[in-house]
Structures are given as structure tokens and as C-alpha cells.
JSON list of C-alpha atoms in Angstrom, two decimals:
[
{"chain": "A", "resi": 1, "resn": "UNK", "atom": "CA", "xyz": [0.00, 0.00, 0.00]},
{"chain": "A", "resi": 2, "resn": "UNK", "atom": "CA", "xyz": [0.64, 3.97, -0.21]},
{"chain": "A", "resi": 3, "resn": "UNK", "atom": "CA", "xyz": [1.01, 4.75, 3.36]},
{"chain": "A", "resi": 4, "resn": "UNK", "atom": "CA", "xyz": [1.70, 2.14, 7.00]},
{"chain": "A", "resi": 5, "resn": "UNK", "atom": "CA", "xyz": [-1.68, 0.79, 7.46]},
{"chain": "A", "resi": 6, "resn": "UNK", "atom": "CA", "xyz": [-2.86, -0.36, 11.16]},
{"chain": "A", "resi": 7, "resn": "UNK", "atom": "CA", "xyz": [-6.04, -2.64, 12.27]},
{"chain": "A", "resi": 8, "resn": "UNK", "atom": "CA", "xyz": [-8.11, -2.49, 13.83]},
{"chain": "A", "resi": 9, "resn": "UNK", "atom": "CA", "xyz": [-8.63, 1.25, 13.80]},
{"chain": "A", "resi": 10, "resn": "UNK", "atom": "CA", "xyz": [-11.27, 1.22, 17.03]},
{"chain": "A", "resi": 11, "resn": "UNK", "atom": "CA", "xyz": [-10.69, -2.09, 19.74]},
{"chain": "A", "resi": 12, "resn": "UNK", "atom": "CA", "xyz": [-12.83, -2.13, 23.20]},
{"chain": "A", "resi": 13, "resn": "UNK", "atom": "CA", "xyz": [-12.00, -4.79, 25.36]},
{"chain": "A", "resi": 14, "resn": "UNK", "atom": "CA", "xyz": [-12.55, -6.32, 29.09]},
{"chain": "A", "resi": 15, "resn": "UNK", "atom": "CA", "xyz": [-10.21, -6.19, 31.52]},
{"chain": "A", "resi": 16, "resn": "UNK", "atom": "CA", "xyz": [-8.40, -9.72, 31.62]},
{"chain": "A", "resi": 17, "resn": "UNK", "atom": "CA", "xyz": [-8.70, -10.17, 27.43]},
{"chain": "A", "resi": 18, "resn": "UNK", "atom": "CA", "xyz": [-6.14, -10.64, 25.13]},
{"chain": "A", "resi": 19, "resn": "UNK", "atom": "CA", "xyz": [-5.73, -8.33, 22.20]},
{"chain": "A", "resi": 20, "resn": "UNK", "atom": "CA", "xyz": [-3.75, -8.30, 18.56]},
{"chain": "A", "resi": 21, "resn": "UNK", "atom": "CA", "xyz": [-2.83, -4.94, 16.63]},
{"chain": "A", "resi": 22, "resn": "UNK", "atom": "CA", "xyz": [-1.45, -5.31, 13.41]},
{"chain": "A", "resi": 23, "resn": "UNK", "atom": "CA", "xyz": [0.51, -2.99, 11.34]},
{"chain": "A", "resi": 24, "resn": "UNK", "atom": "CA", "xyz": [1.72, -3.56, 7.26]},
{"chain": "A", "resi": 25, "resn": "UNK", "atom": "CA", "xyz": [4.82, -0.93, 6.65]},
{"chain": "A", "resi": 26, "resn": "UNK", "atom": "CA", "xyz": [5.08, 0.80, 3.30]},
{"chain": "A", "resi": 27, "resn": "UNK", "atom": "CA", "xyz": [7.01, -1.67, 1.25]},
{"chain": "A", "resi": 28, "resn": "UNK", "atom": "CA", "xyz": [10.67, -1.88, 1.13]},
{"chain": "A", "resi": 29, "resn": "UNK", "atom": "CA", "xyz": [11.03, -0.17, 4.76]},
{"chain": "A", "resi": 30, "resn": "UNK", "atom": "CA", "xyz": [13.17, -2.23, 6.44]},
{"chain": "A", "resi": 31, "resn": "UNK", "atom": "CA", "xyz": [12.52, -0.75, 10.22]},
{"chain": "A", "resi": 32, "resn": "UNK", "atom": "CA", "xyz": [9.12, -1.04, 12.09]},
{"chain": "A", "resi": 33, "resn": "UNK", "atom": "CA", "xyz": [8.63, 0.99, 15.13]},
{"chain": "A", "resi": 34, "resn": "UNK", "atom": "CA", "xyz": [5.99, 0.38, 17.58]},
{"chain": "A", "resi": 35, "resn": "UNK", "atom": "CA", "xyz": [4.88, 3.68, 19.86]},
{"chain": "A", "resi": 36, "resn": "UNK", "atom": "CA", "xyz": [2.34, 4.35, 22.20]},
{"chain": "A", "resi": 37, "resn": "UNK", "atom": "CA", "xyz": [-0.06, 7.83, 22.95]},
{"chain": "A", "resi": 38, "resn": "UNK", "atom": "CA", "xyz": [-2.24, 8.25, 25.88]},
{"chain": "A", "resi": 39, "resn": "UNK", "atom": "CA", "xyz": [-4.54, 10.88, 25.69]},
{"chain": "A", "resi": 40, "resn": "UNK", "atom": "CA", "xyz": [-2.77, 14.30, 25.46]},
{"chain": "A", "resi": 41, "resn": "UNK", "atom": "CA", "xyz": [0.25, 12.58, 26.03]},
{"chain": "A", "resi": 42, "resn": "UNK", "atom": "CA", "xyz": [3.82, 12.43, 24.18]},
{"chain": "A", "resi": 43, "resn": "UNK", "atom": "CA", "xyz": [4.96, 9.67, 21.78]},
{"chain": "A", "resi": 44, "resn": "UNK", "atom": "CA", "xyz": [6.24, 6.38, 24.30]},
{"chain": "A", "resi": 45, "resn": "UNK", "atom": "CA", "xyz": [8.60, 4.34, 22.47]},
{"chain": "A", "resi": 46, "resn": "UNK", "atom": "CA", "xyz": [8.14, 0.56, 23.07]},
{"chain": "A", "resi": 47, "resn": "UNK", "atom": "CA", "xyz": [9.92, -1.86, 19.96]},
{"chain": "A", "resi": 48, "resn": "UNK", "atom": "CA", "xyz": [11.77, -1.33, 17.33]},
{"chain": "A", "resi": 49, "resn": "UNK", "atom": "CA", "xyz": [12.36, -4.23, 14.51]},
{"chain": "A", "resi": 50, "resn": "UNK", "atom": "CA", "xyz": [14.94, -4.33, 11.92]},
{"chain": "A", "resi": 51, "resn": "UNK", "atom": "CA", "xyz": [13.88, -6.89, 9.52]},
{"chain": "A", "resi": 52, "resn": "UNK", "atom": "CA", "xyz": [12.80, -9.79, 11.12]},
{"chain": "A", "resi": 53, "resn": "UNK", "atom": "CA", "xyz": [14.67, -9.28, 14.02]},
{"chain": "A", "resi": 54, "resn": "UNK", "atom": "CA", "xyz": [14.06, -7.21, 17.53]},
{"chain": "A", "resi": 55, "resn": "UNK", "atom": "CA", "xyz": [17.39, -5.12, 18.69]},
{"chain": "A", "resi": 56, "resn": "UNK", "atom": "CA", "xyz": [15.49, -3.29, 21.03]},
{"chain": "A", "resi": 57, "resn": "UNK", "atom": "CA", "xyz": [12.73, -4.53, 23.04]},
{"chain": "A", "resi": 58, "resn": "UNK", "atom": "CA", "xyz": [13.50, -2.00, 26.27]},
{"chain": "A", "resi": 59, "resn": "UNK", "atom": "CA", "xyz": [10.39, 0.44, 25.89]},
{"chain": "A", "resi": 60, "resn": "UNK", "atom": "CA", "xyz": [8.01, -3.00, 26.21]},
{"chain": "A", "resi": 61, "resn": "UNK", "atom": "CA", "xyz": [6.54, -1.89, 29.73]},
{"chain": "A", "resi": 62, "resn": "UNK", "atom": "CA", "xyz": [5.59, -4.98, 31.21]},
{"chain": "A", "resi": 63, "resn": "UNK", "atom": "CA", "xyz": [6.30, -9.07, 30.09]},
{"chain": "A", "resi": 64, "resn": "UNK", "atom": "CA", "xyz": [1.99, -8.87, 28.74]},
{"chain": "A", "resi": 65, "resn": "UNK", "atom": "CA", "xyz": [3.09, -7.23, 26.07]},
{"chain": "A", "resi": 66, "resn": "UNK", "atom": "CA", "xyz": [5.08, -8.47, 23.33]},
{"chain": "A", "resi": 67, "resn": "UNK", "atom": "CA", "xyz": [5.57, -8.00, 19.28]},
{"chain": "A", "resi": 68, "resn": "UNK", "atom": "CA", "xyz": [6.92, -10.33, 16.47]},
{"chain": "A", "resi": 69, "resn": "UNK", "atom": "CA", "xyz": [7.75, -9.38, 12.70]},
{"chain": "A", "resi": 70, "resn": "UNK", "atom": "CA", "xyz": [7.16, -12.17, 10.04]},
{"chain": "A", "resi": 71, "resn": "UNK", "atom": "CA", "xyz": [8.62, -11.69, 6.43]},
{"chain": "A", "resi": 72, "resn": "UNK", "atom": "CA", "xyz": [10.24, -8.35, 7.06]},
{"chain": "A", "resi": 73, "resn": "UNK", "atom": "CA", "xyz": [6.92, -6.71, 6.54]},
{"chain": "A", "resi": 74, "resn": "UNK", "atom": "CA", "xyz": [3.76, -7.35, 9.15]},
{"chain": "A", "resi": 75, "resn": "UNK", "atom": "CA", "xyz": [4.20, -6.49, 12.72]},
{"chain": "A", "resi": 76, "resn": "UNK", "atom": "CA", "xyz": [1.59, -8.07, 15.28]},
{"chain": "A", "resi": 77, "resn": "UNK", "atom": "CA", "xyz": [1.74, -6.45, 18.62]},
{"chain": "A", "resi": 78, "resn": "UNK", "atom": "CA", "xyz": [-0.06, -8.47, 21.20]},
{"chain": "A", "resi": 79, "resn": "UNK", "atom": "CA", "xyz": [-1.27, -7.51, 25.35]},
{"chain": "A", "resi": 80, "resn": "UNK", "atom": "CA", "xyz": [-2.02, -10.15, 27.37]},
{"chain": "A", "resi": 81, "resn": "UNK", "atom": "CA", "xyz": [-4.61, -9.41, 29.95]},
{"chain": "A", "resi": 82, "resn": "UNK", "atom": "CA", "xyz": [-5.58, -6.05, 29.56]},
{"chain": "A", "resi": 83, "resn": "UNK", "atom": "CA", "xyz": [-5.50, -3.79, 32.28]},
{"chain": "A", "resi": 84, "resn": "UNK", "atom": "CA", "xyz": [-7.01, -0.31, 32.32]},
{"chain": "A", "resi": 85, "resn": "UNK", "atom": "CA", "xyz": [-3.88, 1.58, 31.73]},
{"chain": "A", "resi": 86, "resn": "UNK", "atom": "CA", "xyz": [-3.22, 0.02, 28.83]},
{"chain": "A", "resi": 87, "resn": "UNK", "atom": "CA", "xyz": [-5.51, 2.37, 27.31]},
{"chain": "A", "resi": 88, "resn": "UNK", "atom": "CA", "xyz": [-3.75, 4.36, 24.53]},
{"chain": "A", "resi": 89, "resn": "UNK", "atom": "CA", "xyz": [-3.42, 4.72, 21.11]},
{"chain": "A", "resi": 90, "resn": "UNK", "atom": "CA", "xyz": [-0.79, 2.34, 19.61]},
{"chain": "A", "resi": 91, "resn": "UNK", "atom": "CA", "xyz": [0.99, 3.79, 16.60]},
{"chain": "A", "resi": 92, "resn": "UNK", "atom": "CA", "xyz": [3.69, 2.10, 14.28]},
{"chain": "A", "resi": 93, "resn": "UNK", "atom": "CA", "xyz": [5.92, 3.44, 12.27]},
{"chain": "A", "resi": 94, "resn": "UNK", "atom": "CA", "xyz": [8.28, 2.68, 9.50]},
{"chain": "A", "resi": 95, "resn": "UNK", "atom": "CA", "xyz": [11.15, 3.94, 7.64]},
{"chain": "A", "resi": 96, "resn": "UNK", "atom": "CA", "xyz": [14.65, 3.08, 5.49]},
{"chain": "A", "resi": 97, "resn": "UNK", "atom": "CA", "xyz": [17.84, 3.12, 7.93]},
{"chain": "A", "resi": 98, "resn": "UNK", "atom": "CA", "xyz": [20.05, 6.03, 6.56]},
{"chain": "A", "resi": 99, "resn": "UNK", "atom": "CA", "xyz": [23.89, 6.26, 6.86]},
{"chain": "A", "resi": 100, "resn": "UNK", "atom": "CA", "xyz": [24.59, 7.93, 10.44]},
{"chain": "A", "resi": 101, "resn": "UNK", "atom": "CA", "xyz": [24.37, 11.24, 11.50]},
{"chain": "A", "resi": 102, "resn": "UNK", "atom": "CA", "xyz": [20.79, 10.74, 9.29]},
{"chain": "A", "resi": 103, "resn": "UNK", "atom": "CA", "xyz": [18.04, 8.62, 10.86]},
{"chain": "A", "resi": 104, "resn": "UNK", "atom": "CA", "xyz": [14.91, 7.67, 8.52]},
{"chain": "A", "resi": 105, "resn": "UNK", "atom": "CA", "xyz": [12.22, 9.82, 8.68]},
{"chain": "A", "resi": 106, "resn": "UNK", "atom": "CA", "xyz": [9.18, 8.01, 10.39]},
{"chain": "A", "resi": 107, "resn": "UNK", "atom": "CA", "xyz": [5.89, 7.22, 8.54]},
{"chain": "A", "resi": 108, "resn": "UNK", "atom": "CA", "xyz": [3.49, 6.42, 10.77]},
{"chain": "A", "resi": 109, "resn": "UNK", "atom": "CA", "xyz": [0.16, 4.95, 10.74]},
{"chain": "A", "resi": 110, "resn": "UNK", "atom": "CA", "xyz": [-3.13, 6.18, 11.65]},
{"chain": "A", "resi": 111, "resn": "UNK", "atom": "CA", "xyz": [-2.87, 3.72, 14.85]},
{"chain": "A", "resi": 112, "resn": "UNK", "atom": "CA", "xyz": [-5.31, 1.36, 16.38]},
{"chain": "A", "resi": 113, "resn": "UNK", "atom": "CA", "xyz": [-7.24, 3.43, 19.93]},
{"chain": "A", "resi": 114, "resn": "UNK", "atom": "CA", "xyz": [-7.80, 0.86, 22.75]},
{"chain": "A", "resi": 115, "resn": "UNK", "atom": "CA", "xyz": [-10.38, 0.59, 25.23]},
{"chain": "A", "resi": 116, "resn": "UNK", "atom": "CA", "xyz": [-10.01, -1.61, 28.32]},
{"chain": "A", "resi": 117, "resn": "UNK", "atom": "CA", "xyz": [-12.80, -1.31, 30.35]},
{"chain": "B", "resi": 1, "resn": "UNK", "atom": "CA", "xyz": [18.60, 7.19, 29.08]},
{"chain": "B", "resi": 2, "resn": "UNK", "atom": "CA", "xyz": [18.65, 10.26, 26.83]},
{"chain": "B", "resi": 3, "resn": "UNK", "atom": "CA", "xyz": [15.67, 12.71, 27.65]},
{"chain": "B", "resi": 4, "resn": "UNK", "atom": "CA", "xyz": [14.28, 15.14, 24.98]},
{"chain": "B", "resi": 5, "resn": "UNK", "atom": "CA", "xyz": [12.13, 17.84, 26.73]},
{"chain": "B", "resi": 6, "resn": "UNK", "atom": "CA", "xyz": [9.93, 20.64, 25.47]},
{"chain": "B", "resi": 7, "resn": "UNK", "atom": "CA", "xyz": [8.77, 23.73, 25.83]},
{"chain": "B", "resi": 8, "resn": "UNK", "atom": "CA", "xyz": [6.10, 24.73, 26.18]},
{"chain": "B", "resi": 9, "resn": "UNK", "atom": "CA", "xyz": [3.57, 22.64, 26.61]},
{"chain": "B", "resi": 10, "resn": "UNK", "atom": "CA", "xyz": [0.48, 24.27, 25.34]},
{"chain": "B", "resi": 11, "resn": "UNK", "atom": "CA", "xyz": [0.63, 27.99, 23.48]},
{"chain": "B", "resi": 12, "resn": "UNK", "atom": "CA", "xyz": [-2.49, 29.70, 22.40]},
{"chain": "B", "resi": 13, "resn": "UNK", "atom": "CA", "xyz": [-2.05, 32.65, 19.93]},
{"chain": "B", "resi": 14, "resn": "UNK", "atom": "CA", "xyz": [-4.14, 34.61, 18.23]},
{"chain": "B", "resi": 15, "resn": "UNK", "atom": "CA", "xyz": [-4.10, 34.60, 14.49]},
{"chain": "B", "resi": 16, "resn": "UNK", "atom": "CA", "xyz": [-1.12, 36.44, 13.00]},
{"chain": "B", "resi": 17, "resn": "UNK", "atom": "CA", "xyz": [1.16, 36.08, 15.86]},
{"chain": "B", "resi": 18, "resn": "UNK", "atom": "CA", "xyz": [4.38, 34.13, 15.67]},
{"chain": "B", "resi": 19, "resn": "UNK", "atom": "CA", "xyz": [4.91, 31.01, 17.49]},
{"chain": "B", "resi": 20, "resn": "UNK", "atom": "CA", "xyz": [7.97, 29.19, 19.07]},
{"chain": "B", "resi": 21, "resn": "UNK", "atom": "CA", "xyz": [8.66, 26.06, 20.48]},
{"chain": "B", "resi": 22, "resn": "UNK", "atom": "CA", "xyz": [11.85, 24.58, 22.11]},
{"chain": "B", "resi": 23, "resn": "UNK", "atom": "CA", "xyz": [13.34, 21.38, 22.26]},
{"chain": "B", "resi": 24, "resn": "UNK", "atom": "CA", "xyz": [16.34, 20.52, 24.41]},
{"chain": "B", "resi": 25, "resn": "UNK", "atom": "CA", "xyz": [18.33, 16.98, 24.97]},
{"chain": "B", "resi": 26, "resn": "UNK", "atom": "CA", "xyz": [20.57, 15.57, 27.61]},
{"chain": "B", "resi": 27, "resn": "UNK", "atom": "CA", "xyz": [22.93, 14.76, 25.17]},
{"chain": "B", "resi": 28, "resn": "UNK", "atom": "CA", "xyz": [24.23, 15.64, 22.08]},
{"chain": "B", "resi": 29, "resn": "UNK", "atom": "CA", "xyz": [22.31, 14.69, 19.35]},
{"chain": "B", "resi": 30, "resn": "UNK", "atom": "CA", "xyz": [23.28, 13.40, 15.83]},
{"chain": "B", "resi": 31, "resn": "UNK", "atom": "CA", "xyz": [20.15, 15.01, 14.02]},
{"chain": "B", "resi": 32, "resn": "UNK", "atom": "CA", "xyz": [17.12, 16.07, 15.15]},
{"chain": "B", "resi": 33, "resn": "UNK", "atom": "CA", "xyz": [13.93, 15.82, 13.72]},
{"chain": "B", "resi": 34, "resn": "UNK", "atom": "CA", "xyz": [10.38, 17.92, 14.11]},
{"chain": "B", "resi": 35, "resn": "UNK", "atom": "CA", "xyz": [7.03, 16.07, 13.34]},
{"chain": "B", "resi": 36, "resn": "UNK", "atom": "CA", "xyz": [3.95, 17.71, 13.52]},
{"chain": "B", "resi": 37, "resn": "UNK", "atom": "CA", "xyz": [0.40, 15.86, 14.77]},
{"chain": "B", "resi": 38, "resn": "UNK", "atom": "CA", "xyz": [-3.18, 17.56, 13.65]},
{"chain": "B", "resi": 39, "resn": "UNK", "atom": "CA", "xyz": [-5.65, 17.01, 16.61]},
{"chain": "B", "resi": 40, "resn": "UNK", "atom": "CA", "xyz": [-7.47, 13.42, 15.73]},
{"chain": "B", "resi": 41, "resn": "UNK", "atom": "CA", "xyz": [-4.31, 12.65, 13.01]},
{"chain": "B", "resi": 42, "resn": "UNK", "atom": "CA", "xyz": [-1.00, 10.82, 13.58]},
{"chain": "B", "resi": 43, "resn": "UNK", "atom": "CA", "xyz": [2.79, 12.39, 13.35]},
{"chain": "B", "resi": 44, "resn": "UNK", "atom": "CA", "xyz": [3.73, 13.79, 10.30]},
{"chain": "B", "resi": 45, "resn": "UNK", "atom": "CA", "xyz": [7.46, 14.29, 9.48]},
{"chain": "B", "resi": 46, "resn": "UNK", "atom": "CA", "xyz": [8.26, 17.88, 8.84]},
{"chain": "B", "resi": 47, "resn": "UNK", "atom": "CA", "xyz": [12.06, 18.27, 8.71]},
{"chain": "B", "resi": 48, "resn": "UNK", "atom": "CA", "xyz": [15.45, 17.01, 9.81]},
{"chain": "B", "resi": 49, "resn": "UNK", "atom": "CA", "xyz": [18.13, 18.86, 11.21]},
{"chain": "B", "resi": 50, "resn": "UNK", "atom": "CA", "xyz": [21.92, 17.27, 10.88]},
{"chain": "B", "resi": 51, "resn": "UNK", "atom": "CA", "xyz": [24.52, 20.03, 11.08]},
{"chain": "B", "resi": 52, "resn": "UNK", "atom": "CA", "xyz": [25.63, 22.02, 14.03]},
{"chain": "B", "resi": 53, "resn": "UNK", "atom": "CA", "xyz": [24.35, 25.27, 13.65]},
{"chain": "B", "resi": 54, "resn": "UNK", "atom": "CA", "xyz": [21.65, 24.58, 11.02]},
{"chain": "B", "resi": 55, "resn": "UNK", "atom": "CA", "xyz": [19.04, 26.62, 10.30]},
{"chain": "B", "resi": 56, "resn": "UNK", "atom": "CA", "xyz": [15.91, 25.41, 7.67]},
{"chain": "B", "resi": 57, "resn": "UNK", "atom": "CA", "xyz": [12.98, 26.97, 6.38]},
{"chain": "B", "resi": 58, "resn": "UNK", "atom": "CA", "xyz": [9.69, 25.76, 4.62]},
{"chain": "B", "resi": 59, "resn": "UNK", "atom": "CA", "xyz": [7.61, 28.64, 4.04]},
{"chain": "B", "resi": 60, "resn": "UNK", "atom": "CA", "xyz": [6.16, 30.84, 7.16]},
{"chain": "B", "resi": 61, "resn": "UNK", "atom": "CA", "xyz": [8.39, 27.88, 9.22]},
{"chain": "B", "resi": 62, "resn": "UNK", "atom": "CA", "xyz": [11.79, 28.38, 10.63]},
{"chain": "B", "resi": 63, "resn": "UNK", "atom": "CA", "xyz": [14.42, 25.45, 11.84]},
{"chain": "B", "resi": 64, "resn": "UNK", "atom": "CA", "xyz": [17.24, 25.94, 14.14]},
{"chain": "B", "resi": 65, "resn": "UNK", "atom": "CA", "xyz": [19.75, 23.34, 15.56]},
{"chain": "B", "resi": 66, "resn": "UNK", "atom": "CA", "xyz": [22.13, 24.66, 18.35]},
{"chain": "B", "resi": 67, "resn": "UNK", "atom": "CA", "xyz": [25.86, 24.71, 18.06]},
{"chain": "B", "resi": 68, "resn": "UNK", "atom": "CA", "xyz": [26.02, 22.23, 20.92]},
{"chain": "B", "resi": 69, "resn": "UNK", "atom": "CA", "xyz": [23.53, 19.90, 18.78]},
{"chain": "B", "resi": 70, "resn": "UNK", "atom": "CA", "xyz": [21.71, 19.53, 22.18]},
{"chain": "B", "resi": 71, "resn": "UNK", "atom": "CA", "xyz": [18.84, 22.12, 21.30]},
{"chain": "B", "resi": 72, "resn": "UNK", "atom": "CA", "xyz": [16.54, 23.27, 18.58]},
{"chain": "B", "resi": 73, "resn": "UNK", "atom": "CA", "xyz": [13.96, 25.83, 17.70]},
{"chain": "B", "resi": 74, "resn": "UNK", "atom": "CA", "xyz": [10.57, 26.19, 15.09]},
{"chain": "B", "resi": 75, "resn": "UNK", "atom": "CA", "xyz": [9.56, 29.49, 14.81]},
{"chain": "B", "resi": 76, "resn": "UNK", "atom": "CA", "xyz": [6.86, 29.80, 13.04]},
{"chain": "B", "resi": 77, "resn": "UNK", "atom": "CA", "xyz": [5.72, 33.45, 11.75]},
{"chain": "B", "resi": 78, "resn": "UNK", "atom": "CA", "xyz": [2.15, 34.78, 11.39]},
{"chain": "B", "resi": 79, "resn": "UNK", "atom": "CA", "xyz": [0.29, 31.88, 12.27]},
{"chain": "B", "resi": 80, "resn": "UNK", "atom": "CA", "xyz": [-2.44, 31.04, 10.62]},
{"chain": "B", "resi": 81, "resn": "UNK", "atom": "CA", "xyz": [-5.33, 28.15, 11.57]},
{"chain": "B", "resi": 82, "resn": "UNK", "atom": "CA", "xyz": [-4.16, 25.46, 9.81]},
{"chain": "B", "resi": 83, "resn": "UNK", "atom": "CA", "xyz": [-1.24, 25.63, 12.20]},
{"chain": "B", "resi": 84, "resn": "UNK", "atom": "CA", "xyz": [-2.86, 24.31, 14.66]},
{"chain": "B", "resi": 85, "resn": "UNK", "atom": "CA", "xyz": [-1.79, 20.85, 15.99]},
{"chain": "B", "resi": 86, "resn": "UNK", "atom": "CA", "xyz": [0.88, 19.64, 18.87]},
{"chain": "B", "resi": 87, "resn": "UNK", "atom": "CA", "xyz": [4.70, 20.03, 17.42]},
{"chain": "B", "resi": 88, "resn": "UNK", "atom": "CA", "xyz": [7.14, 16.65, 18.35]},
{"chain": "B", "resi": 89, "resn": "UNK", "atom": "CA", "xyz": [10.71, 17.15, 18.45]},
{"chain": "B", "resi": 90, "resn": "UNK", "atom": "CA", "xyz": [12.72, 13.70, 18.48]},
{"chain": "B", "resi": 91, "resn": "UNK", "atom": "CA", "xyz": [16.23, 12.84, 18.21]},
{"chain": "B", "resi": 92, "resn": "UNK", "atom": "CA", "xyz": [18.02, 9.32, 18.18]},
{"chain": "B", "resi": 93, "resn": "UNK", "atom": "CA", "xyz": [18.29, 7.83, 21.78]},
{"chain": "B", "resi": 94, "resn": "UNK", "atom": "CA", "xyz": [21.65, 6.30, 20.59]},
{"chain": "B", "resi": 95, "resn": "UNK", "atom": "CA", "xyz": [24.15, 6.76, 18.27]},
{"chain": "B", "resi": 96, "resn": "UNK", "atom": "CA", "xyz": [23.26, 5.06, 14.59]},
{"chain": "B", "resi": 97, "resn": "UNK", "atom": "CA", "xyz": [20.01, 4.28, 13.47]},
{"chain": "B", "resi": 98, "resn": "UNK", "atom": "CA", "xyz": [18.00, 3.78, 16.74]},
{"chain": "B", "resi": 99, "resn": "UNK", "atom": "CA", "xyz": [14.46, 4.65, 18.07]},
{"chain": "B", "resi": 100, "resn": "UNK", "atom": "CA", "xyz": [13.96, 8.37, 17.96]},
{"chain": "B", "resi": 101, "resn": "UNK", "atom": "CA", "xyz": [12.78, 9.70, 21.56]},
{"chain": "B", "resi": 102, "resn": "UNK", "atom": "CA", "xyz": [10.01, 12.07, 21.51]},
{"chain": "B", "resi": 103, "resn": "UNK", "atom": "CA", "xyz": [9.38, 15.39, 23.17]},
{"chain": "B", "resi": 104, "resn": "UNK", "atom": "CA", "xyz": [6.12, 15.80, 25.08]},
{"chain": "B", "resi": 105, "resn": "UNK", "atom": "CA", "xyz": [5.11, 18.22, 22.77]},
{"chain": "B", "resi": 106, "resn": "UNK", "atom": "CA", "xyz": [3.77, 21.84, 22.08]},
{"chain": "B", "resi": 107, "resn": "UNK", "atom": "CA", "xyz": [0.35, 22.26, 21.51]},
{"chain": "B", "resi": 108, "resn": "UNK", "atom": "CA", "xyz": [-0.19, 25.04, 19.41]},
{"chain": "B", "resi": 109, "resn": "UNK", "atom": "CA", "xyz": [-3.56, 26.73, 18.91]},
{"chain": "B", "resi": 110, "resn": "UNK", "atom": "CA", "xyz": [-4.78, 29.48, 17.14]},
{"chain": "B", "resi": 111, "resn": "UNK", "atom": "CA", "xyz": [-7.34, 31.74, 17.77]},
{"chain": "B", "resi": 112, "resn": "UNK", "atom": "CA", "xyz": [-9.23, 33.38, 14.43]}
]
């Protein structure tokens, strides 16, 4: 596609559930980034992917959540029972690794907004 | 870790006024880079800054990277509605391509 695409757009869960967000990087981007926005609130980093492969998993904030990258392309991000505060918006990004000092500009999605109630 | 802060947080002008926001790091920086958000919308890149010293423009916009690399500036000049939106400043946490860090943010809104 055109531009990072995320799904679903809108999820309310229960407290205790499971849930899956999915995000397709424009093609050929090599790095997928996976941030989080509560309400009003700055841009949290939580994983980064190059390729396949997770170099930096630091920003994850608890051992419910965790992501995985199949094909170089699709990233699933997945939060095992939900709690409250995991309430945010979850945006990924993308973007081609430059040559140092430069860093790739970030394309992000439009996110996926979660509701635990 | 490496901290990017901002300042401030929220700036209401009325139409026609400038507008400036500040970004500062712990460290020094390689680049720095300014993303703008539209209330409802997601980050959009707006410009990178690589050079000590550097100063950019895009239109009524105005880009400024410190001589320390551990600050940075947009001005932006006779704002006008469709400015309004919350301003990111990031900058790698490490050296090489890593994560970018993100500001808190200025809000920025404008009053016709």
C-alpha cells in the first residue's frame, strides 16, 4: 500500500482479554517501530524491529506485552490481559535506515485506539 | 537514558502572531527531527536537522539546531489556523540508526 496501514482502527475490550494490533509498513522499509499515545500525552517508544529481528525490546513496559515481525513486513503487537492503563493509542511506524548522522524519517500509521474497560 | 524535553507545553495565539517552540536533549544529538500531529491525526514528518548550527525553512516555518547539537527551535511566523496541531521534536536515543525519543510536545492553537 501507499502509506503504513494499522487494524483495527477502534478495539474495546474487558479487563483480563487478550488483544492483537497489526501494522503492514510501506514496502521496502526495512525498520518497524511500535509507539504508544495516551490521551494528550507524548509519543512512548516501546519496539523497534529491523527486519525480522528485535534489537530493542526496552520500551516493552511490562512481560503482557510483546511483538513479532514475520517476512520483514507485518508487525503483530499483542497484550495479554488487559488492564485499564493500557488504554492508549498504539501507533507504528516505519522507515529506510540512513547512513549515520541521518536517521529515517518516520511514517506512521493512523494507529489502532484501545479501550479496556 | 537520553531525555528530549519541550517547551512549552500548550501555546495559544491569536491569528497572525508568531509562534515558538523549544526542544532541548541531555545529550548531544546526531540530528534532530520535528514532526507535527493535527488534533485526531498521527505524526507527520516535517524536517530534519543534521549540522551544528543549522538553520531550515519551509515557508512561514523556521528550523534551528544549536551549536552544541543539544537544542533546537521552530519558529513559526504569522500563524495562521491550519497551524494548529501539537509540534514533536525527536532525536536518536543512541548513536546510529536507533528509536527516535520524543518530546512531550507543544500544543499550538490558534485563535481566528
Amino acid at each position: 500500500g501507499a502509506g503504513v496501514s494499522q487494524s483495527p482502527s477502534n478495539k474495546v475490550t474487558e479487563k483480563g482479554k487478550d488483544v492483537e494490533l497489526r501494522c503492514d509498513p510501506i514496502s521496502g522499509h526495512t525498520a518497524l517501530y511500535w509507539y504508544r499515545q495516551s490521551l494528550g500525552q507524548g509519543l512512548e517508544f516501546l519496539i523497534y524491529f529491523q527486519g525480522n529481528s528485535a534489537p530493542d525490546k526496552s520500551g516493552l513496559p511490562s512481560d503482557r506485552f510483546s511483538a513479532e515481525r514475520t517476512g520483514g513486513s507485518v508487525s503483530t503487537l499483542t497484550i495479554q490481559r488487559t488492564q485499564q492503563e493500557d488504554s492508549a493509542v498504539y501507533l507504528c511506524a516505519s522507515s529506510r535506515p540512513l547512513a549515520s548522522p541521518n536517521t529515517g524519517e518516520l511514517f506512521f500509521g493512523e494507529g489502532s485506539r484501545l479501550t479496556v474497560l | 537514558g537520553q531525555q528530549v524535553m519541550q517547551i512549552p507545553q500548550y501555546q495559544h495565539v491569536q491569528e497572525g502572531e508568531d509562534f515558538t517552540t523549544y526542544c532541548n536533549s541531555s545529550t548531544t544529538l546526531s540530528n534532530i527531527q520535528w514532526y507535527k500531529q493535527r488534533p485526531g491525526g498521527h505524526p507527520v514528518f516535517l524536517i530534519q536537522l543534521v549540522k551544528s548550527g543549522e538553520v531550515k525553512k519551509q515557508k512561514r516555518l523556521t528550523f534551528q539546531f544549536g551549536e552544541a547539537k543539544k537544542n533546537s527551535s521552530l519558529h513559526i511566523t504569522a500563524t495562521q489556523t491550519t497551524d494548529v496541531g501539537t509540534y514533536f521534536c525527536a532525536g536518536p536515543r543512541d548513536s546510529g540508526n536507533t528509536p527516535l525519543v520524543f518530546g512531550k510536545g507543544t500544543r499550538l492553537s490558534v485563535i481566528a
